[in-house]
């Protein structure tokens, strides 16, 4: 039996957007959903209670980082990632594949796996489908990802084809290595770059393996947004209707809208916490770079239309002061606000799907946020 | 009318320890009390809610730092420090005197005040009794401190005498400049170095000015602990019984015990949050440097006898991992624990005074904490 169960509640009348419900060992997730990223078993600066208060239903953690520090054996010994970090809602772990390709130096890809150097100390390491799954099994997330190759953009067609075929062989090995299928749902990752036929080939090969969910990988790697949207347009129809669809590493507001419209159910991105660290906030009136001098004497909240902890209790002037002084509490306040912003936006998106007015909501959002349409 | 009122509830049978109650515009403080330090209008990493949860009754903020950033005028415009930082309990601000002498370069002391350079950008600045009070009036703390000179240790007798006499003249000017005596209680600061006669002179001169509270300044500046205790022993008897007594900048557990025993009511120190930042925790079984490798696989709490948020929910292994990875949430957890530790210790001290068993409690504490007695 699969560890998860996806219920498709409805498809929006005017777009490909889906309202669903994902049942996991640690609770039910309403989709589409944005997953805040807790790379090292912590969503930077925030407590689990604060994550719950802003409405986060599931978080993502990074296998590669936790493998290096503190080591998956320690997390396992602690009783798994949920217990280790005091988070009792669902968790998804990636496979480390993306980090191996984006962070590490001197990598060498073989059929067996990837040789590379630890980005912290240069130590030689090796990650394979079996090793990635061993680590993910030890971490114990509700949803785990197959070990794939995420090719660069641009890449030539032959490279992409070889790479996706290896990703399929690796996906098979991941499935075979997976020791806890009743407790952790293993997702396959569709690759194929920006090539329609290769995306189709990848999807077909992976669908044969019958994973309980599928991700679209290899996007948001430097390609123009129109290309990402185009790839989604022809890739999501290749994915099963009765399983969750996850677009990896994507999370700006417009990307979330465009992904949802094309039938994506799950997203993750470091964006809200990363931009929070330099004092940039997403608001109902567009981006506010609160560290700018213009906010020194603004005693209203970051976002006049927000009811998060930060906006209820603190002024732009105070938060600017904290950020300018490198005070951690400032980053905490902007992180809370930004994660709340995206979580709340997804809540609004779900309601708009329920009411078949997603495009209206999108237009209203883009107008107030200041996006060009 | 004074902004505060001190009730002496009792003096302990076997020591000079006092149980009291300090009524301030923002609430009642049970004394003796430890005040966590929020230098820049934030107790580093912690929210006001977390400070309340650990039982903090009053915090200290630094006039010098807030004058430089964000500027007292901005805090005033925000509605005062309480509103600016979302803290509705009492606040005490120092006068900036200590920072001028400890942080800044090229200072020149004149009768009028102190010329010095901003420690951040080298800009020339001038602080005087009138200026310090103007800033403190703008910040709006419940208790404000007179602008004094904190002489170095050691210093020669003539210097100390000249300095304390100037501090008296400055204290008069502070009192004259104080624009909000009904809302903010101005404390005088007794100086005189480690010299008994000079402490007496300073106390006598300041008592004539009839401040609503008095501090012992110029201690914990590098002198041996026995000398500090000796100075307290002859200084606190010179202080009024019906007014609060504040020992500035002191906060290690043994210093708190020794100060309380000698009749001190109020303490402040950056110690709990400062040591938290490198992963050092005060516990019922002594200091735990949680970043050490020995804790990598310890899945129990930092302190087995602690009921703070950190100890109820997180393991030594998790906190070590966070601190090793420079994750802010780790420092937040150790800060919460350390502030809770001192606040709780003072709570226990108050109860021990109520029950006339302070020395017993001190001995038991020292034994488990590992102090030499």
XYZ file of C-alpha atoms in Angstrom:
746
model
C 0.000 0.000 0.000
C 1.218 3.478 -0.787
C 2.068 5.769 2.085
C -0.040 8.539 0.587
C -3.374 8.939 -1.124
C -4.315 11.767 -3.442
C -7.921 12.887 -3.872
C -8.656 15.072 -6.883
C -11.511 17.257 -5.662
C -12.072 19.248 -8.834
C -10.456 20.802 -11.883
C -11.076 24.490 -12.407
C -13.502 25.343 -15.195
C -11.266 27.771 -17.103
C -7.745 26.460 -16.496
C -5.913 23.226 -15.733
C -5.814 24.065 -12.020
C -6.631 21.209 -9.647
C -8.026 21.238 -6.138
C -6.914 18.170 -4.268
C -6.244 16.628 -0.926
C -3.131 14.649 -0.152
C -3.344 12.183 2.723
C 0.050 11.479 4.298
C 1.242 9.652 7.424
C 1.526 13.013 9.214
C -1.725 14.558 8.119
C -3.791 15.837 5.250
C -2.515 18.526 2.885
C -4.855 20.703 0.881
C -3.459 21.245 -2.629
C -2.216 23.168 -4.495
C 0.333 23.851 -1.779
C 3.509 25.830 -1.216
C 6.151 24.063 0.904
C 8.584 26.271 2.855
C 12.150 24.950 2.765
C 13.948 23.848 5.907
C 17.270 22.879 4.367
C 19.098 21.874 7.543
C 16.060 20.692 9.539
C 15.031 24.278 10.260
C 13.118 26.777 8.152
C 15.626 29.547 8.689
C 14.899 31.610 11.855
C 11.383 30.167 12.344
C 10.035 27.816 14.994
C 7.644 24.967 14.179
C 4.963 26.892 16.069
C 5.496 29.929 13.862
C 5.295 27.744 10.750
C 1.989 26.390 11.966
C 0.740 29.858 12.835
C 1.346 31.057 9.285
C -0.472 27.961 8.021
C 2.364 25.837 6.633
C 1.025 22.325 6.040
C 4.214 20.611 4.893
C 7.874 21.562 4.692
C 10.765 20.391 2.561
C 14.165 19.392 3.866
C 17.348 18.723 1.915
C 18.828 15.259 1.927
C 22.249 16.374 0.720
C 22.657 18.920 3.509
C 21.381 16.633 6.247
C 23.603 13.833 5.010
C 26.642 16.095 5.496
C 25.417 17.681 8.725
C 24.472 16.239 11.167
C 24.470 12.964 9.189
C 21.402 10.851 8.498
C 22.379 8.259 11.102
C 22.092 10.853 13.849
C 18.691 11.974 12.597
C 17.601 8.351 12.468
C 18.859 7.728 15.972
C 16.955 10.812 17.132
C 13.771 9.098 15.947
C 13.633 10.583 12.450
C 13.465 14.078 11.071
C 10.016 14.903 12.469
C 11.099 14.223 16.007
C 14.593 15.663 15.537
C 13.222 19.046 14.503
C 9.965 18.972 16.500
C 7.707 19.146 13.431
C 4.756 16.767 13.478
C 3.249 17.717 10.120
C 4.293 16.202 6.772
C 7.818 16.546 5.416
C 9.195 16.018 1.923
C 12.880 15.369 1.298
C 14.576 15.854 -2.031
C 17.168 13.296 -3.102
C 20.310 15.394 -3.046
C 20.543 15.177 -6.809
C 19.997 18.861 -7.416
C 22.569 19.904 -4.786
C 25.172 17.504 -6.129
C 24.838 19.242 -9.463
C 24.457 22.808 -8.243
C 26.691 23.047 -5.168
C 29.534 20.634 -5.502
C 32.720 20.763 -7.521
C 34.544 18.245 -9.643
C 31.627 15.907 -10.024
C 31.873 12.876 -12.214
C 28.718 11.112 -13.325
C 28.860 7.365 -13.887
C 26.120 4.829 -14.362
C 26.637 3.837 -10.749
C 26.174 7.337 -9.350
C 27.936 10.648 -8.884
C 31.404 11.264 -7.488
C 31.843 14.779 -6.165
C 33.378 16.876 -3.446
C 31.631 18.054 -0.300
C 30.993 21.785 -0.796
C 31.989 22.456 2.824
C 35.385 20.796 3.113
C 36.267 19.321 -0.271
C 36.047 15.734 0.966
C 35.365 13.140 -1.779
C 31.851 11.744 -1.683
C 29.694 9.425 -3.736
C 25.940 9.540 -4.101
C 23.927 6.869 -5.895
C 20.253 6.002 -6.107
C 20.733 3.400 -3.376
C 22.642 5.785 -1.119
C 20.139 8.607 -1.582
C 17.262 6.323 -0.677
C 19.160 4.923 2.288
C 19.553 8.490 3.571
C 15.944 9.399 2.841
C 14.731 6.231 4.560
C 16.781 7.196 7.595
C 15.391 10.744 7.606
C 11.869 9.353 7.407
C 9.998 12.066 5.492
C 6.438 11.366 4.310
C 7.404 11.987 0.702
C 10.841 11.224 -0.689
C 12.288 11.943 -4.107
C 14.108 9.653 -6.499
C 17.773 10.412 -7.191
C 17.937 12.050 -10.599
C 20.245 14.059 -12.746
C 19.197 17.653 -13.150
C 20.882 18.746 -16.401
C 22.016 22.335 -16.907
C 20.268 24.843 -19.154
C 20.952 24.943 -21.985
C 22.097 21.371 -22.769
C 22.273 19.565 -26.096
C 19.623 17.081 -27.049
C 21.798 13.979 -26.929
C 23.015 14.878 -23.448
C 19.436 15.425 -22.289
C 18.331 12.120 -23.777
C 21.187 10.133 -22.215
C 20.589 11.915 -18.953
C 16.850 11.264 -18.776
C 17.366 7.626 -19.657
C 19.893 7.298 -16.865
C 17.432 9.085 -14.576
C 14.879 6.404 -15.457
C 17.356 3.609 -14.672
C 18.208 5.386 -11.409
C 14.487 5.728 -10.613
C 14.129 1.947 -10.961
C 17.054 1.416 -8.626
C 15.545 3.923 -6.163
C 12.286 2.012 -6.168
C 14.104 -1.277 -5.631
C 16.173 0.201 -2.798
C 13.233 1.842 -1.041
C 12.858 0.047 2.291
C 9.813 1.852 3.700
C 7.217 2.175 0.909
C 4.294 1.875 3.342
C 5.542 4.836 5.367
C 7.211 7.017 2.747
C 5.908 7.773 -0.726
C 8.649 7.778 -3.379
C 8.103 10.253 -6.232
C 9.640 9.955 -9.687
C 11.101 13.034 -11.365
C 10.393 13.770 -15.009
C 13.375 15.272 -16.838
C 14.050 15.993 -20.514
C 15.054 19.643 -20.458
C 13.043 22.000 -22.641
C 12.380 19.323 -25.270
C 8.817 18.196 -25.735
C 9.634 14.731 -27.055
C 12.167 14.069 -24.313
C 9.710 15.144 -21.640
C 7.221 12.716 -23.155
C 9.809 9.922 -23.189
C 10.769 10.592 -19.580
C 7.152 10.706 -18.426
C 6.280 7.483 -20.234
C 9.264 5.610 -18.836
C 8.611 6.772 -15.298
C 4.857 6.186 -15.427
C 5.614 2.556 -16.124
C 7.276 2.400 -12.716
C 3.993 3.472 -11.111
C 5.239 5.925 -8.499
C 2.641 7.352 -6.067
C 3.500 10.865 -7.273
C 5.539 12.674 -9.907
C 7.650 15.787 -10.020
C 8.694 17.973 -12.904
C 12.431 18.472 -12.483
C 14.982 20.493 -14.413
C 12.972 23.705 -14.489
C 13.764 27.080 -12.930
C 17.417 26.437 -13.796
C 17.995 29.645 -15.735
C 15.537 29.327 -18.635
C 13.129 32.197 -19.410
C 9.791 31.993 -17.644
C 7.874 31.558 -20.923
C 9.888 28.438 -21.630
C 9.183 27.024 -18.188
C 5.486 27.645 -18.693
C 5.607 26.058 -22.141
C 7.342 22.959 -20.773
C 4.725 22.684 -18.046
C 1.998 23.065 -20.617
C 3.016 19.947 -22.478
C 4.384 18.004 -19.486
C 1.553 18.099 -16.950
C -0.933 16.465 -19.397
C 1.481 13.530 -19.523
C 1.204 13.046 -15.772
C -1.433 10.863 -14.072
C -4.602 12.672 -13.043
C -4.967 10.640 -9.879
C -1.520 11.415 -8.456
C 0.074 14.566 -7.065
C 2.237 16.697 -9.345
C 5.154 18.573 -7.917
C 7.120 21.369 -9.579
C 10.504 21.394 -7.868
C 12.296 24.522 -6.689
C 9.708 27.004 -7.869
C 8.161 29.663 -5.744
C 7.876 33.262 -6.936
C 4.239 34.376 -6.847
C 3.861 34.429 -10.645
C 5.519 31.023 -11.005
C 3.056 29.621 -8.487
C 0.083 31.039 -10.379
C 1.376 29.828 -13.738
C 2.195 26.399 -12.362
C -1.189 25.978 -10.712
C -2.930 27.035 -13.909
C -1.053 24.265 -15.724
C -2.090 21.625 -13.220
C 0.720 21.577 -10.626
C -0.229 20.628 -7.046
C 2.964 21.140 -5.054
C 5.743 23.746 -5.004
C 8.780 24.498 -2.887
C 11.249 27.354 -2.858
C 13.738 29.097 -0.566
C 12.597 32.443 -1.962
C 10.490 33.727 0.966
C 13.163 33.078 3.594
C 16.089 33.984 1.332
C 14.804 37.432 0.374
C 13.698 37.958 3.978
C 17.353 37.928 4.995
C 18.116 41.115 3.115
C 14.882 42.719 4.201
C 12.779 42.152 1.095
C 9.104 41.460 1.708
C 6.350 40.339 -0.615
C 3.215 42.368 0.063
C -0.244 42.997 -1.318
C 1.153 46.197 -2.809
C 4.259 44.636 -4.345
C 7.784 44.136 -3.074
C 8.863 46.226 -0.099
C 12.611 46.368 0.515
C 12.202 47.323 4.115
C 15.893 48.064 4.690
C 15.644 51.097 2.399
C 15.949 54.524 4.015
C 12.508 55.490 2.790
C 10.986 53.260 5.485
C 12.953 54.740 8.410
C 9.939 56.697 9.663
C 7.087 54.546 8.429
C 5.227 53.354 11.467
C 2.648 51.230 9.686
C 3.020 47.482 9.039
C 5.022 45.967 6.187
C 1.771 45.095 4.459
C -1.380 47.084 5.267
C -3.544 44.129 4.219
C -1.755 41.391 6.157
C -2.741 39.786 9.433
C 0.496 37.878 10.155
C 2.280 38.178 13.512
C 4.804 40.597 12.014
C 2.242 42.934 10.500
C 0.002 42.868 13.549
C 2.765 43.903 15.935
C 5.672 45.667 14.239
C 6.278 48.676 12.028
C 8.360 49.053 8.903
C 10.533 51.474 10.893
C 11.247 48.888 13.601
C 11.959 46.071 11.170
C 14.182 48.317 9.059
C 16.111 49.247 12.204
C 16.615 45.575 13.126
C 17.715 44.570 9.625
C 20.100 47.517 9.355
C 21.643 46.464 12.680
C 21.917 42.786 11.634
C 19.553 41.847 14.423
C 18.262 38.324 13.925
C 14.804 39.182 15.164
C 14.361 41.386 12.101
C 15.019 38.504 9.730
C 12.707 36.379 11.790
C 9.939 38.946 11.353
C 10.450 39.269 7.580
C 10.661 35.472 7.220
C 7.391 34.995 9.083
C 5.776 37.603 6.880
C 7.059 36.182 3.587
C 6.213 32.570 4.348
C 2.779 33.689 5.512
C 2.392 35.661 2.297
C 2.931 32.651 0.021
C 0.994 30.247 2.202
C -1.920 32.683 2.311
C -1.683 33.271 -1.448
C -2.002 29.521 -2.019
C -4.996 29.454 0.308
C -6.587 32.159 -1.829
C -5.681 30.224 -4.954
C -7.393 27.114 -3.576
C -10.512 29.105 -2.816
C -10.453 30.699 -6.265
C -10.242 27.216 -7.824
C -13.171 26.092 -5.681
C -15.133 29.018 -7.062
C -13.863 28.780 -10.670
C -12.407 32.298 -10.634
C -8.677 31.609 -10.621
C -7.891 33.864 -13.577
C -9.796 36.733 -11.996
C -7.878 36.272 -8.788
C -4.625 36.076 -10.708
C -5.358 39.315 -12.550
C -6.334 41.121 -9.367
C -3.190 39.810 -7.663
C -0.891 40.788 -10.531
C -2.395 44.237 -10.657
C -1.870 44.988 -6.971
C 1.521 43.239 -6.877
C 2.677 45.168 -9.926
C 3.401 42.321 -12.342
C 3.186 42.911 -16.074
C 0.498 40.714 -17.496
C 5.399 62.314 42.431
C 7.888 59.625 41.545
C 7.130 57.374 38.621
C 7.924 54.304 40.719
C 7.298 53.042 44.198
C 9.407 50.453 46.000
C 7.943 48.237 48.698
C 10.428 46.444 50.920
C 8.616 43.230 51.789
C 11.260 41.713 54.012
C 14.965 41.312 54.685
C 16.256 37.783 54.894
C 17.115 36.562 58.375
C 20.682 35.417 57.692
C 21.899 37.782 54.957
C 21.312 41.279 53.654
C 19.001 39.945 50.915
C 15.815 41.927 50.389
C 12.450 40.860 48.972
C 10.697 43.769 47.407
C 8.161 44.909 44.907
C 8.765 47.709 42.466
C 5.702 49.455 41.063
C 6.361 51.053 37.674
C 4.192 52.662 34.999
C 4.264 49.380 33.046
C 3.622 46.982 35.871
C 4.917 45.520 39.087
C 8.328 43.862 39.352
C 9.134 41.339 42.038
C 12.679 41.910 43.316
C 15.453 40.853 43.391
C 15.270 40.698 39.623
C 17.464 39.908 36.628
C 16.896 42.110 33.596
C 17.733 40.640 30.166
C 19.455 43.121 27.871
C 17.874 44.273 24.623
C 20.641 46.589 23.439
C 19.097 47.647 20.144
C 15.435 47.350 21.157
C 15.553 43.568 20.829
C 16.801 40.912 23.238
C 18.894 39.160 20.631
C 16.901 36.521 18.680
C 13.929 36.530 21.110
C 10.385 37.801 20.661
C 8.553 39.721 23.388
C 6.261 36.702 23.734
C 9.237 34.434 24.370
C 10.590 36.865 26.962
C 7.250 36.766 28.734
C 7.106 32.993 28.491
C 10.447 32.671 30.274
C 9.172 35.073 32.912
C 11.128 38.257 32.140
C 9.518 41.122 34.067
C 11.651 43.998 32.821
C 14.314 44.447 30.178
C 17.173 46.874 29.728
C 17.919 48.787 26.562
C 20.993 50.836 25.706
C 20.645 54.567 25.179
C 23.966 54.916 23.362
C 23.097 52.264 20.777
C 19.560 53.508 20.204
C 20.792 57.078 19.886
C 23.067 55.983 17.035
C 20.561 53.571 15.472
C 17.719 54.168 14.705
C 17.986 57.503 16.564
C 15.903 58.494 19.586
C 13.730 60.810 17.525
C 12.483 57.879 15.466
C 11.738 55.853 18.579
C 9.900 58.827 20.032
C 7.918 59.298 16.835
C 7.019 55.608 16.942
C 5.370 56.247 20.301
C 8.317 55.369 22.525
C 10.437 52.299 23.034
C 7.655 50.115 24.439
C 5.513 50.558 21.363
C 8.460 50.542 18.939
C 9.582 47.093 20.098
C 6.173 45.719 21.106
C 7.081 45.240 24.775
C 4.442 46.380 27.245
C 6.284 45.512 30.447
C 8.786 47.792 32.208
C 12.003 48.930 30.527
C 15.150 50.448 31.980
C 17.579 52.445 29.856
C 21.157 53.136 30.832
C 22.582 56.571 30.091
C 25.153 55.751 27.460
C 27.933 56.615 29.883
C 29.329 53.106 30.072
C 29.355 52.639 26.275
C 31.038 55.986 25.713
C 33.842 54.797 27.951
C 34.005 51.192 26.817
C 33.203 51.282 23.095
C 34.314 54.566 21.660
C 37.727 55.882 20.742
C 39.478 59.170 21.296
C 37.168 60.362 23.990
C 37.801 63.618 25.776
C 36.084 64.299 29.067
C 35.262 67.881 29.951
C 33.055 69.330 32.651
C 30.432 69.878 29.981
C 30.370 66.251 28.806
C 32.263 63.730 26.699
C 33.543 64.169 23.166
C 34.105 60.868 21.391
C 33.808 59.036 18.123
C 30.905 56.843 17.038
C 32.183 53.247 17.237
C 30.424 52.411 13.957
C 31.656 55.112 11.598
C 34.110 57.319 13.475
C 31.829 60.368 13.390
C 32.486 62.933 16.138
C 29.824 62.978 18.838
C 29.192 64.674 22.136
C 27.240 63.311 25.062
C 26.382 65.345 28.148
C 24.028 64.882 31.071
C 21.422 67.003 29.285
C 21.796 65.126 26.020
C 21.630 61.702 27.671
C 18.439 62.671 29.505
C 16.955 64.152 26.342
C 17.529 60.801 24.635
C 16.201 58.809 27.573
C 13.124 61.026 27.781
C 12.514 60.368 24.088
C 12.919 56.615 24.510
C 10.464 56.674 27.403
C 11.670 53.813 29.626
C 10.145 53.396 33.082
C 13.530 53.734 34.740
C 16.321 55.884 33.325
C 19.888 56.254 34.505
C 21.902 59.400 35.178
C 24.863 60.098 32.890
C 27.992 59.181 34.835
C 31.631 58.484 34.313
C 32.567 54.862 34.757
C 36.295 54.954 35.595
C 38.600 52.129 34.545
C 40.018 49.554 36.938
C 42.524 50.176 38.363
C 42.519 53.971 38.631
C 44.365 56.261 41.050
C 42.560 57.774 43.992
C 42.699 61.392 42.839
C 41.251 60.418 39.470
C 38.480 58.469 41.150
C 37.709 61.374 43.473
C 37.597 63.950 40.679
C 35.522 61.575 38.620
C 32.933 60.830 41.279
C 32.582 64.518 42.088
C 31.985 65.266 38.432
C 29.494 62.390 38.363
C 27.648 64.112 41.214
C 27.590 67.421 39.343
C 26.375 65.571 36.247
C 23.699 63.815 38.312
C 22.379 67.230 39.408
C 22.286 68.360 35.793
C 20.495 65.131 34.822
C 17.871 65.760 37.458
C 17.417 69.339 36.298
C 17.145 68.257 32.671
C 14.685 65.419 33.326
C 11.446 66.414 31.622
C 9.231 63.467 32.580
C 9.808 62.690 36.288
C 6.205 61.558 36.765
C 6.539 58.931 34.034
C 10.188 57.930 34.268
C 12.175 57.335 37.448
C 15.732 58.699 37.274
C 18.312 56.688 39.204
C 21.610 58.032 40.480
C 24.794 55.980 40.097
C 27.242 55.644 42.958
C 30.871 55.588 41.817
C 34.160 55.719 43.705
C 36.009 52.707 42.358
C 37.209 50.190 44.933
C 37.751 52.844 47.601
C 35.548 52.718 50.670
C 35.768 56.408 51.519
C 35.095 57.486 47.965
C 32.067 55.205 47.737
C 30.806 56.826 50.925
C 31.389 60.291 49.530
C 29.615 59.420 46.283
C 26.658 57.878 48.083
C 26.291 60.825 50.446
C 26.422 63.376 47.657
C 23.894 61.496 45.534
C 21.523 60.754 48.399
C 21.191 64.477 48.909
C 19.710 64.676 45.432
C 16.956 62.287 46.520
C 16.703 60.033 43.487
C 13.903 57.403 43.486
C 16.527 54.645 43.114
C 20.273 54.120 43.151
C 22.729 52.029 41.239
C 26.194 50.811 42.081
C 28.304 51.608 39.034
C 31.922 50.949 38.190
C 31.909 47.292 39.160
C 32.453 44.217 37.002
C 35.042 46.231 35.066
C 37.892 43.772 35.453
C 38.411 43.666 39.223
C 38.539 40.286 41.037
C 35.192 39.039 42.271
C 36.239 39.291 45.930
C 36.868 42.984 45.460
C 33.472 43.487 43.868
C 31.842 41.706 46.774
C 33.835 43.760 49.270
C 32.800 47.018 47.594
C 29.163 45.899 47.672
C 29.503 45.007 51.318
C 30.347 48.545 52.323
C 28.338 50.321 49.627
C 24.846 48.851 49.934
C 24.541 49.853 53.618
C 25.053 53.435 52.455
C 22.009 53.176 50.174
C 18.446 54.004 51.265
C 16.427 51.046 52.533
C 13.225 52.309 50.985
C 14.532 52.587 47.435
C 15.611 50.008 44.868
C 19.298 49.157 44.515
C 20.687 48.225 41.138
C 24.058 46.604 40.399
C 24.876 47.504 36.815
C 26.198 45.060 34.225
C 26.377 42.044 36.494
C 24.868 38.724 35.728
C 26.809 35.491 36.193
C 24.961 33.169 38.578
C 27.478 33.589 41.404
C 27.517 37.375 40.995
C 23.744 37.405 41.277
C 23.822 35.345 44.470
C 26.585 37.446 46.015
C 24.880 40.677 45.025
C 21.517 39.614 46.425
C 23.144 38.541 49.676
C 24.597 42.039 49.978
C 21.240 43.705 49.463
C 21.057 44.341 45.706
C 17.585 44.300 44.100
C 18.244 44.633 40.370
C 20.782 43.218 37.933
C 21.343 43.252 34.190
C 23.812 41.475 31.953
C 24.255 40.393 28.337
C 25.763 37.121 29.552
C 22.840 34.738 28.883
C 22.326 35.860 25.288
C 26.022 36.409 24.572
C 27.154 32.929 25.600
C 24.091 31.489 23.872
C 25.508 32.644 20.559
C 28.452 30.282 20.765
C 26.303 27.487 22.099
C 27.080 27.762 25.800
C 24.204 26.999 28.148
C 23.829 27.430 31.880
C 22.169 24.353 33.350
C 21.319 22.768 36.668
C 24.359 20.557 36.175
C 26.767 23.324 35.221
C 27.788 24.821 31.921
C 27.023 22.819 28.799
C 28.880 23.900 25.674
C 26.363 22.309 23.368
C 28.433 22.831 20.221
C 30.996 20.322 21.461
C 31.222 17.011 19.606
C 30.387 15.105 22.760
C 26.751 16.190 22.382
C 26.339 15.052 18.772
C 24.333 11.997 19.785
C 22.751 13.176 23.001
C 19.035 13.127 22.466
C 18.017 14.464 25.862
C 17.386 18.147 26.637
C 20.114 20.705 27.345
C 19.103 20.630 30.996
C 17.326 17.569 32.391
C 15.740 19.698 35.129
C 14.471 22.531 32.968
C 10.953 23.162 31.701
C 11.711 25.938 29.208
C 10.476 25.756 25.604
C 13.905 24.651 24.418
C 14.293 21.836 26.909
C 10.721 20.625 26.479
C 11.023 20.259 22.713
C 14.616 19.924 21.490
C 17.622 17.717 22.073
C 21.238 18.593 22.638
C 21.968 16.815 19.334
C 19.530 19.022 17.398
C 20.713 22.260 18.981
C 24.351 21.300 18.454
C 23.571 20.620 14.799
C 21.929 24.037 14.395
C 24.738 25.913 16.128
C 27.395 24.068 14.121
C 25.549 25.052 10.931
C 25.179 28.712 12.040
C 21.427 28.309 11.984
C 19.783 31.174 13.806
C 17.119 28.960 15.318
C 19.835 27.264 17.365
C 20.925 30.532 18.948
C 17.308 31.347 19.548
C 16.876 28.073 21.441
C 20.007 28.553 23.575
C 19.058 32.194 24.251
C 15.596 31.191 25.430
C 17.128 28.561 27.669
C 19.768 30.848 29.199
C 17.446 33.755 29.862
C 14.953 31.332 31.369
C 17.721 29.887 33.512
C 18.625 33.212 35.133
C 15.040 34.404 35.440
C 14.085 31.114 37.085
C 17.132 31.250 39.353
C 16.051 34.687 40.558
C 12.549 33.335 41.135
C 14.066 30.609 43.296
C 16.185 33.211 45.070
C 13.079 35.256 45.859
C 11.354 32.219 47.253
C 14.419 31.308 49.291
C 14.453 34.835 50.763
C 10.752 34.513 51.592
C 11.600 31.331 53.459
C 14.858 32.569 55.036
C 16.939 29.839 53.399
C 18.931 31.780 50.830
C 22.317 30.442 51.920
C 21.061 26.872 51.755
C 19.741 27.475 48.264
C 23.012 29.108 47.275
C 25.023 26.142 48.537
C 22.797 23.638 46.777
C 22.997 25.689 43.585
C 26.776 26.053 43.722
C 27.162 22.358 44.345
C 25.120 21.273 41.342
C 26.457 24.065 39.133
C 30.010 23.191 40.019
C 31.178 26.435 41.612
C 33.911 26.396 44.209
C 32.534 27.688 47.442
